[in-house]
Coordinates of C-alpha atoms in Angstrom, one line a residue:
M1 CA 89.5 20.3 -13.4
P2 CA 89.1 17.2 -15.2
S3 CA 91.9 15.0 -16.1
K4 CA 92.9 14.2 -19.9
K5 CA 94.1 11.4 -21.4
S6 CA 94.7 9.8 -25.0
L7 CA 92.1 8.2 -26.8
N8 CA 91.8 4.8 -27.5
N9 CA 89.8 4.0 -30.3
G10 CA 88.9 0.8 -29.5
N11 CA 86.1 -1.2 -32.0
K12 CA 84.2 1.2 -34.3
I13 CA 80.7 1.0 -33.7
T14 CA 78.9 -1.9 -36.0
L15 CA 75.2 -3.0 -37.0
E16 CA 75.8 -6.4 -34.8
I17 CA 72.7 -7.2 -33.0
G18 CA 72.9 -8.2 -29.8
V19 CA 76.2 -6.8 -28.9
P20 CA 76.8 -4.3 -26.1
Q21 CA 79.1 -1.7 -27.9
K22 CA 80.6 1.6 -26.5
G23 CA 81.1 5.1 -28.1
N24 CA 82.2 8.4 -27.3
I25 CA 80.4 11.6 -27.3
K26 CA 83.1 13.6 -29.3
V27 CA 83.4 17.7 -29.4
H28 CA 85.3 19.8 -31.9
S29 CA 87.6 21.9 -29.9
Q30 CA 86.5 25.2 -31.8
I31 CA 83.1 25.1 -29.8
I32 CA 84.3 23.2 -26.5
N33 CA 84.0 26.8 -24.0
D34 CA 80.7 27.6 -25.7
L35 CA 79.0 24.2 -24.7
S36 CA 80.8 24.3 -21.1
S37 CA 79.0 27.4 -20.7
G38 CA 75.7 26.5 -21.8
I39 CA 74.4 28.1 -24.9
Y40 CA 70.5 27.6 -24.0
S41 CA 68.9 29.7 -21.5
S42 CA 65.5 27.6 -21.2
P43 CA 64.2 24.0 -21.5
S44 CA 62.1 25.2 -24.3
S45 CA 65.4 25.9 -26.4
C46 CA 67.0 23.0 -25.9
V47 CA 63.6 20.7 -26.8
K48 CA 63.3 23.0 -29.9
E49 CA 66.7 21.7 -31.0
L50 CA 65.1 18.1 -31.1
I51 CA 61.9 18.7 -32.9
N52 CA 63.9 20.4 -35.6
N53 CA 66.5 17.5 -36.0
A54 CA 62.9 15.7 -36.6
Y55 CA 62.3 18.3 -39.5
D56 CA 65.4 17.9 -41.0
A57 CA 65.0 14.1 -40.8
D58 CA 61.7 14.6 -42.9
A59 CA 59.3 13.5 -40.1
Q60 CA 55.6 14.9 -40.4
S61 CA 54.7 14.0 -37.0
V62 CA 56.1 14.8 -33.4
V63 CA 54.6 14.0 -30.3
I64 CA 55.9 15.1 -27.2
R65 CA 55.1 13.8 -23.8
V66 CA 55.9 16.0 -20.6
K67 CA 56.1 13.6 -17.5
P68 CA 57.9 15.7 -14.6
I69 CA 56.2 13.0 -12.3
E70 CA 57.9 10.7 -14.1
D71 CA 61.2 12.5 -14.4
S72 CA 61.2 12.7 -18.0
I73 CA 60.3 13.9 -21.3
S74 CA 59.5 11.9 -24.6
I75 CA 59.6 12.8 -27.9
I76 CA 58.7 10.5 -30.7
D77 CA 58.8 11.3 -34.5
D78 CA 58.2 9.5 -37.9
G79 CA 61.2 10.8 -39.4
S80 CA 63.5 8.6 -41.6
G81 CA 65.3 7.4 -38.7
M82 CA 69.1 6.2 -38.9
N83 CA 71.1 3.1 -37.6
A84 CA 74.2 3.0 -35.0
V85 CA 77.0 3.7 -37.4
D86 CA 74.6 7.3 -38.5
F87 CA 74.6 8.1 -34.6
D88 CA 78.2 7.6 -34.1
N89 CA 79.5 9.1 -37.4
N90 CA 76.8 12.3 -37.3
F91 CA 75.0 13.0 -34.0
A92 CA 78.1 11.7 -31.7
W93 CA 80.3 14.1 -33.0
I94 CA 79.1 17.5 -31.6
S95 CA 79.5 20.7 -34.0
K96 CA 80.4 18.6 -37.1
S97 CA 77.1 18.1 -38.7
N98 CA 76.9 16.1 -42.0
K99 CA 73.2 16.9 -43.1
R100 CA 74.1 19.4 -46.0
N101 CA 76.8 17.1 -47.4
N102 CA 74.2 16.2 -50.3
G103 CA 72.7 19.5 -50.5
E104 CA 70.4 22.2 -48.5
L105 CA 67.3 20.5 -48.8
S106 CA 66.2 17.5 -46.7
P107 CA 66.3 14.1 -49.1
K108 CA 62.5 13.2 -49.2
L109 CA 60.3 16.1 -48.6
K110 CA 62.7 18.6 -49.7
R111 CA 62.4 21.0 -47.0
P112 CA 65.3 23.3 -46.1
L113 CA 67.4 22.1 -43.4
I114 CA 67.7 23.8 -40.5
G115 CA 70.7 22.1 -38.8
K116 CA 74.3 23.2 -40.0
I117 CA 76.2 23.6 -36.8
G118 CA 75.7 20.3 -35.2
I119 CA 75.1 21.1 -31.4
G120 CA 71.7 21.0 -30.9
F121 CA 71.6 17.3 -29.8
I122 CA 73.9 17.6 -26.9
A123 CA 72.1 20.7 -26.0
V124 CA 69.7 18.6 -23.9
N125 CA 72.4 18.0 -21.4
E126 CA 71.0 21.5 -19.7
I127 CA 67.8 20.0 -18.8
C128 CA 68.6 16.5 -17.8
E129 CA 71.3 13.8 -16.7
E130 CA 70.6 11.1 -18.9
L131 CA 69.3 10.8 -22.8
E132 CA 67.9 7.5 -24.3
I133 CA 67.6 7.3 -28.1
T134 CA 66.3 4.5 -30.0
S135 CA 65.9 4.7 -33.8
T136 CA 65.5 2.7 -36.9
K137 CA 66.2 3.6 -40.4
E138 CA 63.5 3.0 -43.1
G139 CA 64.3 0.0 -45.2
E140 CA 66.4 -1.9 -42.4
P141 CA 65.5 -4.6 -40.3
I142 CA 67.5 -3.4 -37.1
K143 CA 66.7 -0.8 -34.6
F144 CA 69.7 0.6 -31.8
R145 CA 69.1 1.9 -28.6
V146 CA 71.8 4.2 -27.1
N147 CA 72.1 5.6 -23.4
I148 CA 74.0 8.7 -22.8
N149 CA 74.8 9.7 -19.0
F150 CA 76.1 13.5 -18.6
K151 CA 77.8 12.9 -15.4
N152 CA 80.5 11.3 -17.6
Y153 CA 80.4 14.7 -20.0
Y154 CA 81.4 17.3 -17.4
Q155 CA 83.8 14.7 -15.3
E156 CA 85.8 13.3 -18.3
E157 CA 87.9 15.0 -20.6
T158 CA 90.0 12.7 -23.6
V159 CA 92.0 14.2 -26.2
A160 CA 90.9 13.3 -29.7
E161 CA 91.7 14.2 -33.1
D162 CA 90.2 17.4 -34.3
G163 CA 88.4 17.9 -30.4
I164 CA 87.9 16.5 -27.2
I165 CA 86.3 13.6 -25.5
K166 CA 83.0 14.3 -23.7
G167 CA 81.9 10.9 -22.2
A168 CA 81.0 7.7 -23.1
Y169 CA 77.8 6.3 -24.4
S170 CA 76.6 2.2 -24.6
L171 CA 74.8 1.2 -27.6
I172 CA 72.8 -2.2 -28.6
N173 CA 71.3 -3.5 -32.0
E174 CA 68.3 -5.3 -31.9
E175 CA 65.7 -6.4 -34.5
E176 CA 62.9 -4.7 -36.2
D177 CA 60.3 -4.6 -39.1
S178 CA 62.0 -3.2 -41.9
K179 CA 59.1 -0.9 -42.9
E180 CA 59.1 1.0 -39.7
H181 CA 61.4 4.0 -39.2
Y182 CA 61.2 6.1 -36.2
T183 CA 63.1 8.1 -33.7
I184 CA 62.3 8.0 -30.1
I185 CA 64.2 10.4 -27.4
R186 CA 63.8 10.2 -23.9
L187 CA 65.1 12.6 -21.5
L188 CA 65.4 11.3 -17.9
K189 CA 66.3 12.7 -14.7
L190 CA 65.2 16.1 -15.2
K191 CA 67.0 19.1 -13.5
E192 CA 65.1 20.4 -10.6
S193 CA 65.0 23.8 -12.3
V194 CA 63.3 22.1 -15.5
K195 CA 60.8 20.2 -13.5
N196 CA 59.6 23.5 -11.5
V197 CA 58.6 24.7 -14.9
L198 CA 57.1 21.8 -15.9
D199 CA 55.2 21.2 -12.9
D200 CA 53.1 24.3 -13.4
R201 CA 51.0 22.5 -16.5
L202 CA 47.6 22.8 -14.7
Y203 CA 48.1 26.1 -15.1
L204 CA 47.7 27.5 -11.7
S205 CA 44.2 26.4 -11.5
E206 CA 43.7 28.0 -7.9
I207 CA 45.0 31.4 -8.9
V208 CA 42.5 31.3 -12.1
R209 CA 39.6 30.2 -10.2
S210 CA 40.4 33.2 -7.6
K211 CA 40.5 35.7 -10.3
H212 CA 37.7 34.5 -12.6
K213 CA 35.1 32.7 -10.7
D214 CA 33.4 31.8 -13.9
F215 CA 36.3 30.0 -15.5
D216 CA 37.0 26.8 -14.5
T217 CA 38.9 25.7 -17.5
V218 CA 42.9 24.6 -16.9
T219 CA 43.8 22.6 -19.7
F220 CA 44.0 23.5 -23.2
D221 CA 42.8 21.9 -26.6
S222 CA 44.7 24.6 -28.8
M223 CA 47.2 27.2 -29.3
K224 CA 44.1 29.5 -30.1
E225 CA 42.5 29.0 -26.4
I226 CA 46.0 29.9 -24.8
L227 CA 46.0 33.0 -26.6
D228 CA 42.2 33.5 -26.4
L229 CA 42.6 33.5 -22.5
H230 CA 45.5 35.7 -22.6
T231 CA 43.1 38.1 -24.2
Q232 CA 40.3 37.4 -21.6
K233 CA 42.4 37.9 -18.7
N234 CA 44.1 41.0 -20.2
L235 CA 47.9 40.0 -20.0
K236 CA 50.1 42.7 -21.5
S237 CA 53.2 39.9 -22.0
F238 CA 53.7 36.5 -22.5
S239 CA 55.7 36.5 -18.7
E240 CA 52.7 37.0 -16.8
D241 CA 52.0 33.8 -17.5
N242 CA 52.7 30.7 -15.8
A243 CA 56.1 28.9 -16.6
Y244 CA 54.5 26.1 -18.3
I245 CA 52.5 27.9 -20.6
Q246 CA 55.8 30.2 -21.5
F247 CA 57.3 27.1 -22.1
I248 CA 54.4 26.3 -24.6
I249 CA 54.2 29.2 -26.5
D250 CA 58.4 29.6 -26.2
L251 CA 58.5 26.3 -28.2
A252 CA 55.9 26.9 -30.5
S253 CA 57.8 30.2 -31.9
Y254 CA 61.1 28.4 -32.6
I255 CA 60.0 25.4 -35.0
P256 CA 58.4 25.4 -38.1
V257 CA 54.8 24.5 -38.0
E258 CA 51.8 26.5 -39.2
Y259 CA 50.1 29.4 -38.0
I260 CA 47.1 29.5 -35.9
P261 CA 44.3 29.7 -38.0
G262 CA 43.5 33.3 -38.8
G263 CA 47.0 34.5 -38.1
P264 CA 49.3 36.0 -37.8
V265 CA 47.1 39.0 -39.2
E266 CA 43.3 38.2 -39.4
G267 CA 41.2 39.7 -42.0
F268 CA 44.1 40.8 -44.6
K269 CA 44.3 39.0 -47.8
R270 CA 47.5 39.9 -49.3
K271 CA 50.1 38.3 -51.4
T272 CA 52.9 37.9 -49.5
L273 CA 51.1 37.0 -46.3
S274 CA 49.5 34.3 -48.3
E275 CA 52.8 33.1 -49.5
I276 CA 53.9 32.7 -46.2
I277 CA 51.0 31.0 -44.6
K278 CA 50.9 28.7 -47.5
L279 CA 54.6 28.0 -47.0
H280 CA 54.1 26.7 -43.4
E281 CA 50.8 24.6 -44.4
N282 CA 52.9 23.0 -47.5
L283 CA 55.7 21.7 -44.9
N284 CA 53.2 19.1 -43.8
F285 CA 54.9 19.4 -40.2
K286 CA 53.0 18.7 -36.8
V287 CA 53.8 18.9 -33.6
D288 CA 51.7 17.4 -30.6
L289 CA 52.8 18.5 -27.1
D290 CA 50.6 16.9 -24.4
G291 CA 47.6 17.1 -26.7
I292 CA 47.9 20.6 -27.9
Y293 CA 49.1 21.0 -31.7
L294 CA 51.8 23.4 -31.7
K295 CA 51.4 26.5 -34.1
K296 CA 53.0 29.8 -34.2
P297 CA 51.9 32.2 -31.6
I298 CA 51.3 34.7 -33.6
Y299 CA 47.9 36.3 -33.9
F300 CA 46.7 39.6 -34.4
P301 CA 42.9 40.0 -34.4
Y302 CA 41.3 42.0 -36.9
K303 CA 41.2 46.0 -35.8
E304 CA 39.8 48.7 -37.7
L305 CA 42.6 51.0 -37.4
S306 CA 45.3 49.0 -38.8
N307 CA 47.5 47.9 -42.2
V308 CA 49.8 45.5 -43.4
V309 CA 53.0 46.5 -45.6
E310 CA 54.5 43.7 -47.2
F311 CA 57.8 43.5 -49.3
H312 CA 59.4 40.8 -51.4
D313 CA 63.1 42.3 -52.1
E314 CA 66.7 41.7 -52.6
V315 CA 69.8 43.7 -51.6
N316 CA 73.4 43.3 -53.0
T317 CA 76.1 43.6 -50.1
G318 CA 79.1 43.8 -52.9
D319 CA 80.1 39.8 -53.1
D320 CA 76.7 38.5 -52.9
T321 CA 72.8 39.1 -52.5
I322 CA 70.3 38.4 -49.8
K323 CA 66.9 37.7 -50.9
F324 CA 64.1 37.7 -48.2
K325 CA 60.4 38.6 -48.3
G326 CA 58.3 39.4 -45.2
Y327 CA 55.5 42.2 -44.1
F328 CA 54.7 44.4 -41.4
Y329 CA 51.5 44.5 -39.2
I330 CA 50.7 48.1 -37.7
Q331 CA 47.7 48.6 -35.6
H332 CA 46.5 52.1 -33.1
G333 CA 47.9 51.7 -29.7
L334 CA 50.1 49.7 -27.8
L335 CA 50.9 46.0 -29.1
V336 CA 50.2 43.1 -27.4
P337 CA 51.1 40.8 -26.3
R338 CA 54.4 42.8 -26.0
E339 CA 57.0 40.1 -26.8
L340 CA 55.3 40.2 -30.5
N341 CA 56.7 43.7 -30.7
G342 CA 59.5 43.6 -33.3
V343 CA 60.9 42.0 -36.1
A344 CA 61.8 38.3 -36.1
I345 CA 64.3 37.5 -38.9
R346 CA 63.9 34.3 -39.9
I347 CA 66.2 31.9 -41.6
R348 CA 65.0 28.7 -43.2
N349 CA 61.7 29.4 -41.2
I350 CA 63.5 29.6 -37.8
P351 CA 63.8 33.4 -35.7
I352 CA 66.9 34.3 -34.7
A353 CA 66.1 36.2 -31.8
E354 CA 66.4 35.7 -27.8
Q355 CA 63.1 35.0 -26.9
Y356 CA 59.6 34.3 -28.5
G357 CA 61.5 35.3 -31.9
F358 CA 61.2 38.7 -32.0
D359 CA 63.8 41.6 -31.9
P360 CA 62.1 44.5 -30.3
T361 CA 65.0 46.8 -31.3
F362 CA 64.0 46.2 -34.9
M363 CA 67.8 45.7 -35.9
R364 CA 68.8 48.8 -33.8
Y365 CA 66.7 51.0 -35.0
P366 CA 67.6 54.3 -33.2
N367 CA 66.2 54.5 -29.7
Y368 CA 65.3 58.5 -30.3
M369 CA 63.3 57.9 -33.2
E370 CA 59.8 57.0 -33.6
Q371 CA 59.2 56.2 -30.0
L372 CA 55.5 55.8 -30.2
F373 CA 54.9 54.2 -33.5
R374 CA 57.5 51.3 -33.1
N375 CA 55.1 50.1 -30.2
W376 CA 52.3 49.8 -32.5
V377 CA 54.1 47.4 -35.3
S378 CA 55.2 43.6 -35.4
G379 CA 56.9 41.8 -38.5
E380 CA 58.4 39.0 -40.1
I381 CA 61.0 38.8 -42.3
Y382 CA 61.8 35.3 -44.4
I383 CA 65.1 35.1 -45.5
E384 CA 65.1 33.3 -48.8
S385 CA 69.2 33.5 -49.1
G386 CA 71.8 35.0 -47.6
L387 CA 72.4 36.3 -43.8
E388 CA 73.0 32.5 -42.3
D389 CA 76.7 33.3 -42.2
A390 CA 76.4 36.3 -39.8
M391 CA 74.6 34.1 -37.6
N392 CA 76.0 33.4 -34.2
I393 CA 76.5 29.9 -33.1
D394 CA 73.6 30.2 -30.3
R395 CA 71.0 30.9 -33.1
K396 CA 70.0 33.7 -31.1
S397 CA 71.7 37.1 -32.3
F398 CA 74.0 38.3 -35.7
R399 CA 77.4 39.3 -35.8
I400 CA 76.3 42.8 -36.3
T401 CA 79.4 43.9 -38.2
H402 CA 78.9 41.0 -40.9
P403 CA 78.0 43.0 -44.4
H404 CA 74.9 40.9 -44.9
Y405 CA 73.6 42.1 -41.3
L406 CA 74.7 45.9 -42.6
A407 CA 72.8 45.2 -45.8
L408 CA 69.6 44.2 -44.4
Q409 CA 69.4 46.6 -41.4
S410 CA 70.0 49.2 -43.6
Y411 CA 66.9 48.2 -46.3
L412 CA 64.9 47.4 -43.1
H413 CA 65.4 51.0 -41.3
H414 CA 65.1 52.9 -44.5
L415 CA 61.7 50.8 -45.0
L416 CA 60.5 51.4 -41.4
K417 CA 61.1 55.3 -42.0
N418 CA 59.8 55.9 -45.2
K419 CA 56.5 53.6 -45.3
V420 CA 55.8 51.9 -41.9
F421 CA 56.2 54.6 -39.6
K422 CA 54.6 56.9 -42.3
I423 CA 51.7 54.5 -42.5
A424 CA 51.4 54.7 -38.7
H425 CA 51.4 58.4 -38.4
D426 CA 49.1 59.2 -41.7
E427 CA 47.0 56.2 -41.9
I428 CA 46.5 55.7 -38.7
Y429 CA 47.3 58.1 -36.2
E430 CA 45.8 61.2 -38.3
V431 CA 42.4 59.1 -39.1
A432 CA 42.2 58.2 -35.4
K433 CA 42.7 61.9 -34.0
E434 CA 39.8 63.1 -36.5
E435 CA 37.9 60.1 -35.2
R436 CA 38.3 61.3 -31.7
T437 CA 37.5 64.7 -32.5
E438 CA 34.6 63.7 -33.7
E439 CA 33.3 61.3 -31.1
Q440 CA 34.4 64.2 -28.5
K441 CA 32.1 66.6 -30.8
K442 CA 29.3 63.7 -30.5
I443 CA 29.7 63.5 -26.8
T444 CA 29.9 67.5 -26.2
T445 CA 26.5 67.7 -28.2
D446 CA 24.4 65.0 -26.7
K447 CA 25.4 66.7 -23.4
K448 CA 24.2 70.2 -24.4
K449 CA 21.0 68.5 -25.7
K450 CA 20.3 67.1 -22.1
I451 CA 21.1 70.7 -20.4
L452 CA 18.7 72.1 -22.8
K453 CA 15.9 69.1 -22.8
T454 CA 15.8 69.4 -26.4
K455 CA 16.0 67.3 -29.7
A456 CA 18.4 69.5 -31.4
V457 CA 20.5 72.4 -30.9
T458 CA 21.2 75.0 -33.6
Y459 CA 23.8 77.6 -33.5
T460 CA 24.2 81.0 -34.9
K461 CA 26.9 83.4 -35.0
K462 CA 26.0 87.1 -33.6
T463 CA 26.4 89.8 -36.3
A464 CA 28.2 93.0 -35.2
D465 CA 26.5 96.0 -35.1
K466 CA 27.6 98.2 -38.4
K467 CA 27.4 102.1 -37.2
P468 CA 26.5 101.4 -32.9
K469 CA 25.2 104.8 -31.6
V470 CA 27.6 106.4 -29.0
A471 CA 24.7 106.8 -26.5
Q472 CA 24.3 103.0 -26.6
V473 CA 28.0 102.1 -25.8
N474 CA 28.7 101.5 -22.3
K475 CA 32.1 100.3 -21.5
N476 CA 31.3 98.8 -18.2
E477 CA 28.7 96.4 -20.1
I478 CA 29.2 92.9 -19.8
K479 CA 28.8 91.1 -22.8
A480 CA 27.5 87.4 -22.9
P481 CA 29.3 85.0 -25.0
I482 CA 26.2 83.0 -25.4
K483 CA 22.4 84.0 -25.8
I484 CA 19.5 81.5 -26.0
L485 CA 17.0 83.0 -28.5
K486 CA 14.8 80.1 -28.9
S487 CA 14.3 77.2 -26.6
S488 CA 11.8 74.3 -27.3
S489 CA 11.7 70.8 -26.8
Q490 CA 12.4 70.2 -30.6
N491 CA 15.2 72.8 -31.4
T492 CA 16.9 75.0 -29.3
I493 CA 18.7 78.1 -31.2
V494 CA 21.8 79.4 -29.3
E495 CA 23.7 82.5 -30.5
L496 CA 27.6 82.7 -30.2
D497 CA 29.5 85.3 -30.0
E498 CA 32.8 84.5 -31.3
A499 CA 34.9 88.0 -30.1
E500 CA 34.0 87.0 -26.4
I501 CA 34.2 83.5 -26.5
K502 CA 37.9 84.1 -27.9
K503 CA 38.6 85.6 -24.2
F504 CA 38.8 82.4 -22.8
K505 CA 41.4 79.6 -23.1
K506 CA 40.2 76.7 -25.0
K507 CA 40.1 74.2 -22.0
D508 CA 38.6 76.3 -19.7
W509 CA 35.6 77.2 -22.2
E510 CA 35.0 73.4 -22.4
V511 CA 33.5 73.5 -19.0
L512 CA 32.5 77.4 -19.1
E513 CA 30.0 76.9 -22.0
N514 CA 27.7 74.5 -20.4
V515 CA 27.8 76.7 -17.1
F516 CA 26.9 79.6 -19.6
L517 CA 23.8 77.8 -21.4
I518 CA 22.7 76.6 -17.5
F519 CA 22.7 80.3 -16.8
E520 CA 21.0 81.6 -19.9
L521 CA 18.1 78.8 -19.7
A522 CA 17.6 79.4 -16.1
Y523 CA 17.4 83.4 -16.9
K524 CA 15.0 82.7 -19.5
E525 CA 12.8 80.7 -17.5
S526 CA 13.2 83.0 -14.4
K527 CA 11.6 86.0 -16.5
G528 CA 13.6 88.3 -14.2
D529 CA 12.7 87.0 -11.0
I530 CA 16.0 87.0 -9.0
N531 CA 15.1 84.1 -6.6
S532 CA 13.6 81.9 -9.4
L533 CA 16.7 82.6 -11.5
R534 CA 18.8 81.6 -8.5
S535 CA 16.8 78.4 -7.7
L536 CA 16.6 77.4 -11.6
F537 CA 20.4 77.8 -11.8
Y538 CA 21.5 75.5 -8.9
H539 CA 19.2 73.1 -9.7
K540 CA 19.9 72.9 -13.4
I541 CA 23.6 72.7 -12.3
N542 CA 22.9 69.8 -10.2
E543 CA 21.1 67.9 -13.0
W544 CA 24.1 68.7 -15.0
K545 CA 26.5 66.8 -12.5
D546 CA 24.5 63.8 -13.0
I547 CA 24.8 64.7 -16.8
K548 CA 28.5 64.5 -16.6

């Protein structure tokens, strides 16, 4: 167990140029256990925190370069930047975020601030051993460079006011053009598990070529190309892809970038959908990862049997109100990729979910209900006010007993049951069922035309004799359910005896109807010659096999 010692404050961090300075990473005691156990499960979860910090700093461009061979990841943004004092007061204090001290919006671009808890900056200790930061604040002729060695983070603890010191950092100030403003973050000495993910970035070209001889492309220019390849390869899940592509998709899921062109749902021009798409365009936030501009990986190509349900509403929790808007997309059939099945609940445009942003349980909608249709649905809920206090520290889940969570859960379940799943059944499932029936009828009719070698088949019902003579009644007589009254290449008239047809099970009749037609046609052509009847019957049966 690491030793603890009292804090020697020493000199405070200053803006003095060219003088090496020492500072401490400080962690509030209330979350020390969470940080020690590791709260982020993947490299993308850690990197996205740095991207969202850049967003909060009014960056319009973030450039990320992944270089596993050089054992580094670089993240460069054009945000407002910071000076050494800002860093020591804000970023070196873990779980002590001052971002919202001056309001809920960013200073210049008036974006809804994402950061609140103040733990994201130190999250990178889970993927690298060292962190290097260079930053300059707009309007100041100075920049600073700081180096943090995370080995100290684990080896030494020092008691401090309101928390614990978790290691030291070294810092130096240098001159810079006052017009410049940026932050450069370098993650150094990547952990082996992270390098295994990033080394996969050539997209397993040998495997791709072995499965797709005509497909040689192993690099991508856009998120759309990545998702298109998913469709070409008929992948049902992001998990079927290699680790580097999963890293890209997961990262893009948790940052406030635009939707893929045409996304999230192609072919629907609706008010709320358009507002959500425009919202992200207006944020003017671009993220370039290894030459690919990240976009929200939500894209459902237009399908004829599909629909969209929109909502813009609020619910009262007793003390206050939750306001939100969103949509649900419903299609006929299993929705893929499977990770997009569910609901993405977005607080300040960031989804609160375990992976790829979606909650597949629809906020714990009862498992025994709508088991078929829930697999056809994907939706997003953008929270405009409320619910944030129900969010857990890892930003992956909610406290399910919180009044805000319960209020939204009740609304969502009512909407799903009474509107979304109702549309899935009435307007999609039943229509698809009717279309299948009509298609099956057409297929069946076409087969009959081929059997009878005619362009049209006309059916007529057999009319029963009103007063049959006693002498004509023969109890042992076998009645034919089908009889060919007229046969020609243009039209064949078939008489149906519905009373006899009802004696057969429906599934049996689907086969026997064709057999009877073949027999009646052979009987008609044989003109009473038994040998000819046998020959014609078996010959037509063989032809029927080919037709089937």
